[in-house]
Structures are given as C-alpha cells and as structure tokens.
C-alpha cells in the first residue's frame, strides 16, 4: 500500500520530498527548519553517510529537537565537529559541498529567491532579514534545491529583490564563465517536485495523493505536463518521520 | 628555565563600566560577537546604559541584540549579512528603523561579511571571492569593486576589508592577563575579534593562568590583543554558553511579541537594560527557577556531565 | 529524535598499504603534514616502500622527512618555504639534489606557501599579499603575478592557489568514520589538508564516535573529507605527538651525520624504512627504553598527567 | 660595578644586547635560538608583558630547555595559546606584531639577509634552508632586529641572495608605497649594537668591555664613530641569564 502523504503536515511533505534528492555520501549545506529536517530524514533512511553542514560551523549532527538558529544548542550538542563559519563557507566556495537547500519568501520561474524586501529596497513594504548565507549558497553550491510551502503569494513572475540568484540565461552564463555553482536544480513544494529547464521550472510530478491541478494551482509559470505521474515516498523515508515528531506536530 | 619563576604581569581585569567607557567612543564601528552562541548581551547593554551614540554595529548573522541596540537609538548604521530573530521571525526594530529611514545600511551577505573581517584580520585591503557577481546588489554596497584574476581571467568581487574599532565578545573563561578561551559555536566571533583594533571580552569565569595552559588550543585570542576582561557570569543570556547554560528560546519568542509594540518594547528596555545596575540584578530578573533550568538544559552544565 | 537510533555508516579504516596504493599515484602533488609536531613519518615511509615515483612534495617548513623522501629518489619536485633539519642544520639530501640538478624547485616562503594552501582551501585561484614584492625571487616562482588593489592602488602579490592531489597527515585520534582530532602545534597542517583533494590520515588511536563528540572543537577535518584512516601508534616518530610522546631530538641530531654520508644514509633508509614491514617493527627499532623515555618526555603521556 | 659581558658566551652576549631593544608590552615574532633567548631574557627582566609569538602558532611560552624547532615540545609545553601559522602571519601582515628578530648566514650594509644560497642560485656552492618565515617577517614587521655572531664572513657588501629584504633606498621606497613594515632598525652582534641610517648600518656603541676596534673589526662597511661610548647591561638583565643555563653552556 502506498504511503499516504496527505496525512502528513505541510512541512513534513516538503521534507520527505526534498529528502529524496539527497543521495548517500553527499555533503549538504543546510539551514534551520525544513532544510535541516529534510537532510535528517535522508540520513535516517537512504543516506546514512550524508554529511550535514551548518553555516554556524557545525558538522555531523542530528538535532534532537527543533533548533531556532544554526548556532543553537540542539545543533551543537552531540556534533562531530564544530569549526568556524569561515571554514564551511570556504569549503562551499571550493566546490566541496555538493548540495545546498534554501527557502525564501519569494521564488520566480528561474529560481531567483528573495529574502530581503517586499516592495522597493529603499522604501520597503516589509523589510525582511536579508541574505544571511542564502546568496552565498545560491552562488557557490553545485546543486541547489529550493523548498517552498505551496502558497501562491510565494510564486511570482519577478521577485522584488534577487537575494539569491537563480538560473536565468544571463546568470547561467556568468555562472559558467566565473566558475560559480550551477544553481537551482529542483523546487520542492508540499505538493510536487519541479526541475529546472532552460525555460524555467518544469513539473517532474506531483507527490502521490496530489493531482496535477493541485500541484500547479495558482503557479504563474508554465510548468508543463510533468514527466512522471506521481512521486511515491519509500517506506524507509516515510517511517523516518517518526524520529522527528516536531515535524509532524508543527503544521 | 626555573619552573617556579613568577613574572609579575599586568592585569586586564576591569569593571564593565570602565571597559566600555575607556574603549568605545561615539561614532565607533563596533563588532558584536556571538553566532547563536555566546552573544555578549550584558556587556552590550552597558553601551546602551552609557548611551554611547552614533555607533556602527556589525557582524554576519545578527539576532535580537542588534534589535535592542537599534531600538535604543544609539545605532546610526548597521553593516550586516542578516538581522532577524532566528527561527522566530523579523527584527521589528530594524524593520521599523529601515522603514522610517532612521538607520543607514551596509548590506552584505554572511560570507561576504565574514570575508570582510577575514581581510581585516589578515591585514589585506581586500580579499577576492566568487560571490556578489550575480543577483541584486543594494546601492549601499555598490562601492565594491570587481577585479580580474590574473591567472584564470575570471571576474571576482574584491571584498573590501572591515577593521572595526572595537570588538565586544563573550567567552567561557579568561585569565587575569587576558588569554581568552572559548569553545562551542564560534561562527564569525573570532574572525571579528581578530579583525578589530581593540577587543573587550566578558567571560563566565576568570581562571588561573595554569588552567589556560592545560588546554592552550582553546585559547582563541592572545592576552596582548585584549584591551579589557570582565567577569560576567550569565553575560550571554538569553543566548547560551556551552558547558554553562542553555539558550532561553522562550525569551526570544516573547521578544518577538514585545518588539512589535513600541510601548512594550520601551518597558522591556527599561526593565531588562536601562534599570539594571549589576549582573546580579540581571540574574534576579532571569529568575532562580529559570537559571537552574537553563543550567540543566542542552549544552548546559548538567548536559556536559552526562 | 530517538537518542538510541543508530545509523550504520561506512568505515574509513583501511590498511596503510591500501591507503597509500589507492590514493597516491605517480606524478601526484602530495602535501605532507606536521610542523615540528605530528609529522607523518611512518605513513610517508610507505610511499617510499611502494616506490611511487615522480612525486611533487610540498609544505611550508619541511624537516628530515623531506630529506628522506628526496634521498629515496621518488621526488621530482619540491614546493616549499624551508627545507632543513631545524636547530641542527641543512637538509643534506636536498642540498645534494639541488647541486646535482636532480630535483625541480618551486621556492616560496613559509607565509606565501601557507597562503597558497589557504587560497586552495577557500576555492580561490589566488589570494593577495604584501610579501614577495621586494628582495630576490627565484626564477622558479617568477610566474607569480602582481595585481593592484582596486581600493588603495598599492601593488600586491597575487599568491596563486595550491591544491595538492593528496594530503598525508598524522593526528592524535579519529573515529572509524574519519572524523579527525588533532591538538597541539598544527602549523599549516590543517590548511594543507583542507586544501587537498584527498586526505589520508594516520592516528595514534582509533576512538569511538562518542569520544569525538565529547570535544567537537578538537575535530579538525570532518569525516566526509577523509579518504582513509590508519591506526599507527608512534607513526610520527622521531617527531612528537602532544599527550602521547616527545620528540627524539637525538635522532634528528644523528640524522645530520648520517645524511652527510651516502653509504650511511643508504643503510639508514634500508634499516628504518625499506626493510620495515609493520609499525611494530618500527617500534622495535626505536627501542623499548627509548619509547618509555619519550612517553615520559615533555608533551608526552606523563607530562600531561602532572 | 659594571657587569662583565666578556665572561658571557657569544650567544649570551647577543641575547642580552638584543633583549635591551625589546620594550615591555610589545609583541615580538621570534624564531628558535638566540631570537627566542633574547625575548626570554627581556621577559625575565624589564619586559614582563612582552608577548612572544612563534611562527608555529605558539604564543605566551617561556621554554624550559632549548628548542630545536618552533614547533618543538619545549615551545608548546606550558604555552598560553596554540593557534595556527596562518593566524600569526596574518597578525604580522596586519601590522599587529611590533618587533621581529632574525638571523641569517649573510647580512649587508642595508640589512639584506641571505639564508638561501652561497654562490649562484642555479649552481649553488652551498644550498641552505631557504626563507622559512624570514622573508615574510622582514617585509611585514614594523621593527626588525638582526642578530649576528661577529664573524667577518657573515658581513658582506652584497649578499649572494636577498632572502629577507633590508632598507636600501629602493626597498625603503617600496615599503612606504606598498605599506610594508619599515624593515631593519638595529643589528646586534656579540660585540656591539648598530642602528640603520639612510647610509646603512652605523655604530651605536660597543658592548661594555669591548673596544671600538673589536666592535668594528673586519666590517666591510663604514659604520662611523659610534654615538655612545659603550652599552652596559642592567643587573636585572644580566642576572636573568641564570634562567637560561643552556645559553651560557653553549658557546
């Protein structure tokens, strides 16, 4: 019997879908929240040798409880290594961290992300937190996975500010020329997985239990018909959720 | 050499009041340490109490300490990569100050801010990097130049050095001479301290120099670089200090509500900052039960004894 | 998360033979760790035993391990800041190889070599520096370019990155997954390891992962960056390992005499390197009395217990 | 009664003379041997707050016994701090280490030092150890003190190779323009102290007990008449030698 993802919380659905993209023996740069949760789920199921790296400098940890900051006790506690932020960003710039996971307030068709301002920069409607390490990860990581709750306000034609650059033609050319990371490869929502094409996001498939219409509801982009019917979540991965009870509780 | 030979050296231990008065002047660029961990709340509050104005404050990822400094009206500029209440939401005082044009921004990213400090620490006017070549760049950092790598011909950002006038950091322990030991999450704290011209350090405890020498690898700043040492147990509350006490997540969550409301925030700043005369009063405000719980919490004293 | 959940992970522990065979190829650039402290003598000797030729070896300050590698005829090039027998004198095999034009040099200084590794570690094609602008510069590093700082207009050396194929280092301890812990003098060891594409580590002892987690600050290289871990107690002899054994200064002094004489040196290389089949044989050669003395010596086991 | 320096070993004489130039509360970058010994003597007498920094990354130590390398046990043991070489060289480049002490095989009138080759670089008579950190210290430190046993072969008109640059006019101009350290300020032998002038080394004064002729014997440079009659060593400094017995024994 197929695992029923509709029973999961929104965050848990994003986390399991994203976890599928994290292969064993890779290293990934993770932020707090769903990115960290997704990596935990991967590690607890199909990717025991996945290395999780936090920008605070913590490496090799499995948080017991949800952390509020990448420097929080539950990240530091029981970790294999605590180095400094300089070192982990250096590894990132050297192309030695395989995957990055990011979320933001807005995403456009080419994976440009905004976490800086809603409205104009000089006269913001909402001034947000700024890049943090998001710009750096988006520029440097070989493979970027973007995580977004399915909320139509977040999916836009043009982000108000490109905090973290995506894969539009101009950026893609500069990425190649200046030896940056190649940018976004997938967009994970709580309803579907999308992949980056030359023309922007295209639907891979809806999460099992979700229809095509649900997966693409209110998206301002032409994401195509999908290349797979649906994505099912393996038992191992599905069952791993029980180790992160807060992920289920938190919808 | 004679093992028992004692050299009489100068002490760096001073009162918090004079540590701040003597080393921080209006208009200074001040680096505030702590990346989630060991944020120098109490010593930075003294800057607010002394009302030292027109400050530029800087670090990569900043939390509610920056919010408090901004709310107190002593900050004219922030140089930063992130300002928020991690895991909770926005920095409301920052948000308002930006909206009301009451503050100048120099907005980098976490890595570029760290590289600015790294260049400062290394005595370089700039350091190249691959970041900040694509995406939107605020006008306030458009003075940054681009250079061509002479070997690969690729364009790189010339990240300009940042040399703060003073760093204020919190650490686990120091000896009277100013050898500073810190462990657990550092983030960009040591980078920022070493980049700065002066370094003020508050610590959970002063220890004998012989304790320092047991783990010389834990010394993160050498005595000769330190301007002032102040013993301030609980000086990093509501953030945490590994092997001392855990983070008071609840305080951060409540601060979100408080900082949305100007009246509540004023009351908070009076209660938690302006009216506080000593670290003992601060501890009283935290409350005995809470102190104990935090000592027993993750990364606290008890957690370490397991 | 469930505290008792066990993830079954891959081990990085292999035999010394396969650590070297699988990771070092003829023609490779090899960084050899250890700055006075924790020099990977025994694991580097395995490279000599396997006769892997045409190697380029590099580090900032190099001691008699470089002399031995050069004397063994497997080195075609050295990239270095210093090669000698510290406190004793010259590296005689290096001196002869240079005189006889049997070796290519790329001669930097200690800081510039460290900056080359630092750039490699940071993923930069170069890093600027104020050094190497005045004084004589050997032809072999004249490919280094100069750049103008876009802010200050001063000329700076563009120190080119160095990314060794493999680093060979020695440390105190590791777990089976490859988390490496080292303390005491590091010099440029970690810089060189992190700059390299592969990292081979020999350690005094393998410990459980739970031991690693007690002092995560002591972990200097994360598991996912390590290619191979080999347990080799005494692997750094005649250099030393803090909290394990002291330096055998006498060995270094005798080596000065030995390495002046080709016959004596051949005999030494056979006796101490080529004919040695195991670390136990190496320890036998060091001698029980000497092993004990070195454990009791400064920075040894006993010195730590005081 | 004046302390009789003629009773001291050659190394001890250099060390006490050099120690005088190390003021309290300064930081100095020291190498193994006489530089380290000189700093120890200063610390044990007039400069208790002198900070000694070794290129191995060790800070705040007083070696119990002579060390063979800057990374040796007697340097690491009982130190206040062990950081990495990158950090201490960075402090040096940032102008945050006040004084450097260097020795070499050859020195010329402007303090250029050679520790690389005797003879031509491509066909050396004697290939030596190379720069190590010497070039870096000579370029970066605000105040450089050069230590040399009085051995006429070491004092030359032109060094065979400028490993560590001195203060000749061309170099001095580049130092100013490119914001390097200002280079050599004094040359200490076991017989005298010299200071750097626009025209090269000039005699400050002979060590008490040594004549002008002894102080300048076989020097290939015009060092003038001296500006002081002689340099006496304070009781504190002289007595500090007893804490470094190996310095006395080692002549």
XYZ file of N, CA, C and O in Angstrom, chain C residues 20-123:
416
model
N 47.758 4.059 0.907
C 48.729 4.700 0.015
C 48.488 4.285 -1.437
O 48.395 5.124 -2.339
N 48.389 2.975 -1.693
C 48.190 2.477 -3.065
C 46.969 3.101 -3.731
O 47.022 3.505 -4.900
N 45.878 3.157 -2.981
C 44.613 3.600 -3.585
C 44.549 5.103 -3.804
O 43.762 5.572 -4.627
N 45.338 5.857 -3.070
C 45.159 7.305 -3.095
C 46.327 8.113 -3.645
O 46.163 9.289 -3.937
N 47.496 7.504 -3.745
C 48.640 8.265 -4.258
C 49.151 7.627 -5.537
O 49.457 6.440 -5.574
N 49.222 8.418 -6.604
C 49.654 7.922 -7.910
C 50.947 8.624 -8.319
O 51.188 9.765 -7.899
N 51.752 7.968 -9.162
C 52.967 8.629 -9.656
C 52.614 9.980 -10.269
O 51.587 10.108 -10.941
N 53.438 10.981 -10.001
C 53.194 12.302 -10.558
C 52.320 13.202 -9.703
O 52.166 14.386 -9.981
N 51.749 12.648 -8.646
C 50.870 13.446 -7.771
C 51.627 14.556 -7.026
O 52.821 14.443 -6.762
N 50.861 15.591 -6.693
C 51.338 16.595 -5.738
C 50.868 16.168 -4.355
O 49.663 16.012 -4.122
N 51.814 15.944 -3.460
C 51.483 15.422 -2.139
C 51.877 16.433 -1.061
O 53.032 16.858 -0.987
N 50.907 16.818 -0.255
C 51.189 17.656 0.908
C 51.489 16.745 2.085
O 50.712 15.839 2.383
N 52.622 16.982 2.743
C 52.962 16.196 3.931
C 52.781 17.077 5.158
O 53.356 18.160 5.256
N 51.968 16.619 6.101
C 51.612 17.418 7.272
C 52.698 17.489 8.329
O 53.805 16.956 8.161
N 52.392 18.154 9.428
C 53.283 18.200 10.585
C 54.223 19.380 10.575
O 55.020 19.522 9.654
N 54.116 20.214 11.587
C 55.012 21.367 11.696
C 55.806 21.179 12.985
O 55.368 21.597 14.050
N 56.938 20.478 12.891
C 57.673 20.113 14.109
C 56.928 19.005 14.828
O 57.499 17.984 15.194
N 55.645 19.176 14.987
C 54.757 18.258 15.690
C 54.001 17.368 14.687
O 53.625 17.820 13.613
N 53.806 16.093 15.039
C 52.901 15.196 14.307
C 53.245 15.089 12.818
O 52.368 15.189 11.959
N 54.512 14.873 12.543
C 54.944 14.703 11.156
C 54.687 13.243 10.748
O 55.060 12.321 11.473
N 54.033 13.017 9.616
C 53.585 11.653 9.260
C 54.727 10.792 8.719
O 54.713 10.377 7.551
N 55.715 10.505 9.574
C 56.897 9.763 9.112
C 56.529 8.387 8.590
O 56.850 8.024 7.463
N 55.819 7.616 9.434
C 55.649 6.212 9.075
C 54.784 6.028 7.826
O 55.082 5.214 6.959
N 53.727 6.796 7.709
C 52.862 6.635 6.530
C 53.571 7.146 5.269
O 53.398 6.594 4.181
N 54.413 8.176 5.412
C 55.177 8.644 4.249
C 56.232 7.619 3.852
O 56.557 7.486 2.667
N 56.776 6.923 4.843
C 57.732 5.857 4.527
C 57.097 4.791 3.628
O 57.765 4.184 2.791
N 55.815 4.571 3.803
C 55.116 3.592 2.968
C 55.132 4.026 1.492
O 55.189 3.181 0.590
N 55.087 5.334 1.259
C 55.188 5.830 -0.125
C 56.552 5.443 -0.699
O 56.665 5.031 -1.855
N 57.580 5.542 0.134
C 58.934 5.149 -0.296
C 58.972 3.644 -0.555
O 59.479 3.192 -1.588
N 58.411 2.867 0.352
C 58.404 1.406 0.183
C 57.671 1.015 -1.096
O 58.088 0.120 -1.815
N 56.589 1.716 -1.393
C 55.837 1.389 -2.619
C 56.489 2.000 -3.850
O 56.030 1.775 -4.970
N 57.524 2.785 -3.627
C 58.323 3.366 -4.713
C 57.445 4.129 -5.730
O 57.607 3.983 -6.937
N 56.521 4.933 -5.205
C 55.647 5.736 -6.072
C 56.436 6.968 -6.514
O 56.761 7.834 -5.705
N 56.730 7.034 -7.810
C 57.749 7.984 -8.272
C 57.182 9.294 -8.798
O 55.989 9.476 -8.913
N 58.132 10.160 -9.118
C 57.816 11.402 -9.813
C 56.881 12.302 -8.994
O 56.074 13.048 -9.542
N 57.022 12.220 -7.689
C 56.139 12.996 -6.824
C 56.611 14.438 -6.680
O 57.813 14.720 -6.727
N 55.653 15.326 -6.529
C 55.933 16.670 -6.050
C 55.496 16.708 -4.596
O 54.347 16.391 -4.293
N 56.419 17.042 -3.696
C 56.011 17.142 -2.295
C 56.053 18.607 -1.864
O 56.862 19.390 -2.369
N 55.145 18.956 -0.990
C 55.014 20.366 -0.606
C 54.648 20.540 0.843
O 54.004 19.686 1.433
N 55.095 21.577 1.408
C 54.642 22.161 2.662
C 55.459 23.437 2.930
O 56.399 23.729 2.186
N 55.116 24.177 4.010
C 55.856 25.405 4.316
C 57.240 25.053 4.865
O 58.225 25.087 4.147
N 57.297 24.665 6.137
C 58.575 24.320 6.748
C 58.734 22.811 6.792
O 57.947 22.127 7.438
N 59.740 22.293 6.095
C 59.912 20.836 5.979
C 61.159 20.398 6.725
O 62.168 21.100 6.720
N 61.104 19.212 7.338
C 62.284 18.728 8.063
C 62.830 17.447 7.436
O 62.767 17.264 6.218
N 63.382 16.556 8.234
C 64.127 15.430 7.669
C 63.241 14.420 6.950
O 63.748 13.580 6.201
N 61.945 14.473 7.128
C 61.079 13.594 6.319
C 61.246 13.942 4.836
O 61.332 13.046 3.987
N 61.308 15.240 4.521
C 61.544 15.641 3.137
C 62.911 15.142 2.668
O 63.059 14.676 1.543
N 63.898 15.237 3.550
C 65.236 14.754 3.215
C 65.183 13.271 2.847
O 65.766 12.852 1.838
N 64.452 12.500 3.624
C 64.352 11.051 3.373
C 63.633 10.770 2.047
O 64.042 9.891 1.281
N 62.564 11.506 1.796
C 61.805 11.309 0.553
C 62.690 11.630 -0.657
O 62.671 10.914 -1.664
N 63.427 12.743 -0.541
C 64.310 13.140 -1.641
C 65.414 12.094 -1.832
O 65.695 11.662 -2.952
N 66.020 11.669 -0.720
C 67.112 10.687 -0.779
C 66.644 9.377 -1.416
O 67.426 8.663 -2.046
N 65.364 9.063 -1.274
C 64.839 7.793 -1.791
C 64.553 7.831 -3.286
O 64.131 6.820 -3.869
N 64.741 8.991 -3.893
C 64.649 9.062 -5.356
C 63.234 9.081 -5.920
O 63.034 8.903 -7.116
N 62.242 9.315 -5.066
C 60.866 9.320 -5.581
C 60.326 10.730 -5.816
O 59.211 10.905 -6.288
N 61.145 11.724 -5.483
C 60.672 13.109 -5.565
C 61.274 13.812 -6.777
O 62.486 13.857 -6.925
N 60.419 14.356 -7.635
C 60.965 15.103 -8.770
C 60.894 16.608 -8.556
O 61.581 17.357 -9.218
N 60.073 17.021 -7.595
C 59.927 18.462 -7.378
C 59.523 18.737 -5.937
O 58.764 17.972 -5.341
N 60.040 19.840 -5.395
C 59.603 20.273 -4.067
C 59.043 21.689 -4.156
O 59.601 22.557 -4.821
N 57.910 21.899 -3.509
C 57.290 23.222 -3.394
C 57.338 23.551 -1.915
O 56.685 22.873 -1.121
N 58.094 24.591 -1.522
C 58.445 24.713 -0.109
C 58.765 26.146 0.293
O 58.965 27.022 -0.545
N 58.843 26.332 1.611
C 59.287 27.601 2.172
C 60.610 27.444 2.908
O 61.377 28.398 3.049
N 60.878 26.223 3.366
C 62.077 25.922 4.166
C 62.306 24.425 4.095
O 61.352 23.654 4.249
N 63.512 24.003 3.837
C 63.846 22.579 3.995
C 65.141 22.489 4.769
O 66.183 22.976 4.318
N 65.091 21.883 5.941
C 66.294 21.760 6.747
C 66.098 20.741 7.839
O 65.139 19.966 7.825
N 67.045 20.751 8.769
C 66.940 19.931 9.969
C 66.904 20.945 11.101
O 67.954 21.398 11.565
N 65.722 21.327 11.542
C 65.584 22.501 12.425
C 66.469 22.416 13.663
O 66.496 21.386 14.335
N 67.165 23.493 13.916
C 68.026 23.549 15.094
C 69.317 22.770 14.934
O 70.193 22.819 15.799
N 69.440 22.010 13.829
C 70.649 21.211 13.613
C 71.426 21.733 12.411
O 72.622 22.016 12.505
N 70.746 21.895 11.287
C 71.482 22.400 10.125
C 70.722 22.181 8.835
O 69.495 22.275 8.800
N 71.485 21.859 7.809
C 70.910 21.770 6.468
C 70.259 20.409 6.224
O 70.502 19.449 6.948
N 69.462 20.350 5.161
C 68.981 19.075 4.646
C 69.981 18.642 3.587
O 70.037 19.206 2.498
N 70.787 17.648 3.925
C 71.915 17.316 3.048
C 71.474 16.660 1.746
O 72.084 16.874 0.701
N 70.425 15.859 1.793
C 69.948 15.222 0.555
C 69.353 16.262 -0.381
O 69.521 16.201 -1.606
N 68.678 17.227 0.197
C 68.139 18.341 -0.577
C 69.292 19.135 -1.189
O 69.310 19.424 -2.390
N 70.275 19.465 -0.356
C 71.442 20.230 -0.809
C 72.114 19.534 -1.999
O 72.404 20.158 -3.015
N 72.301 18.215 -1.875
C 72.964 17.464 -2.953
C 72.095 17.391 -4.199
O 72.581 17.551 -5.320
N 70.830 17.125 -4.006
C 69.922 17.023 -5.155
C 69.878 18.342 -5.933
O 69.809 18.348 -7.164
N 69.924 19.458 -5.219
C 69.940 20.765 -5.882
C 71.254 20.950 -6.629
O 71.279 21.353 -7.792
N 72.351 20.622 -5.974
C 73.672 20.774 -6.572
C 73.777 19.943 -7.850
O 74.323 20.398 -8.856
N 73.226 18.734 -7.791
C 73.310 17.811 -8.937
C 72.151 17.995 -9.914
O 71.986 17.188 -10.835
N 71.352 19.025 -9.710
C 70.223 19.316 -10.605
C 69.305 18.110 -10.771
O 68.823 17.821 -11.861
N 69.084 17.405 -9.698
C 68.239 16.197 -9.752
C 66.818 16.452 -9.309
O 66.008 15.536 -9.191
N 66.536 17.692 -9.006
C 65.227 17.990 -8.430
C 64.793 19.374 -8.898
O 65.620 20.272 -9.062
N 63.508 19.513 -9.178
C 62.972 20.832 -9.518
C 62.522 21.535 -8.251
O 61.990 20.905 -7.342
N 62.755 22.836 -8.220
C 62.346 23.609 -7.052
C 61.218 24.554 -7.415
O 61.171 25.101 -8.515
N 60.327 24.737 -6.477
C 59.463 25.898 -6.507
C 59.553 26.477 -5.107
O 58.979 25.955 -4.159
N 60.329 27.544 -5.015
C 60.751 28.020 -3.701
C 59.990 29.265 -3.278
O 60.208 30.343 -3.814
N 59.127 29.109 -2.295
C 58.351 30.209 -1.751
C 58.927 30.600 -0.402
O 60.106 30.389 -0.144
N 58.107 31.157 0.430
C 58.479 31.425 1.818
C 57.412 30.713 2.647
O 56.404 30.254 2.102
N 57.600 30.625 3.963
C 56.589 29.910 4.746
C 55.205 30.549 4.615
O 54.219 29.861 4.393
N 55.156 31.884 4.719
C 53.833 32.513 4.674
C 53.221 32.389 3.285
O 52.031 32.095 3.154
N 54.005 32.591 2.246
C 53.412 32.514 0.907
C 52.945 31.089 0.604
O 51.915 30.891 -0.044
N 53.678 30.092 1.092
C 53.236 28.706 0.885
C 51.926 28.460 1.629
O 50.993 27.840 1.103
N 51.830 28.990 2.823
C 50.591 28.850 3.599
C 49.440 29.568 2.886
O 48.321 29.059 2.818
N 49.736 30.741 2.320
C 48.689 31.465 1.593
C 48.274 30.722 0.331
O 47.107 30.750 -0.069
N 49.217 30.027 -0.305
C 48.863 29.210 -1.470
C 47.856 28.134 -1.053
O 46.862 27.892 -1.750
N 48.121 27.498 0.075
C 47.196 26.473 0.571
C 45.886 27.106 1.028
O 44.802 26.553 0.822
N 45.983 28.280 1.629
C 44.785 28.966 2.111
C 43.857 29.294 0.935
O 42.642 29.090 1.021
N 44.440 29.777 -0.147
C 43.641 30.064 -1.349
C 43.007 28.768 -1.864
O 41.823 28.731 -2.208
N 43.785 27.694 -1.877
C 43.264 26.398 -2.310
C 42.109 25.944 -1.448
O 41.074 25.479 -1.937
N 42.283 26.101 -0.171
C 41.251 25.712 0.790
C 39.967 26.507 0.603
O 38.867 26.005 0.806
N 40.116 27.787 0.229
C 38.964 28.676 0.087
C 38.358 28.645 -1.305
O 37.426 29.401 -1.586
N 38.941 27.850 -2.213
C 38.402 27.812 -3.567
C 38.671 29.073 -4.362
O 37.921 29.423 -5.269
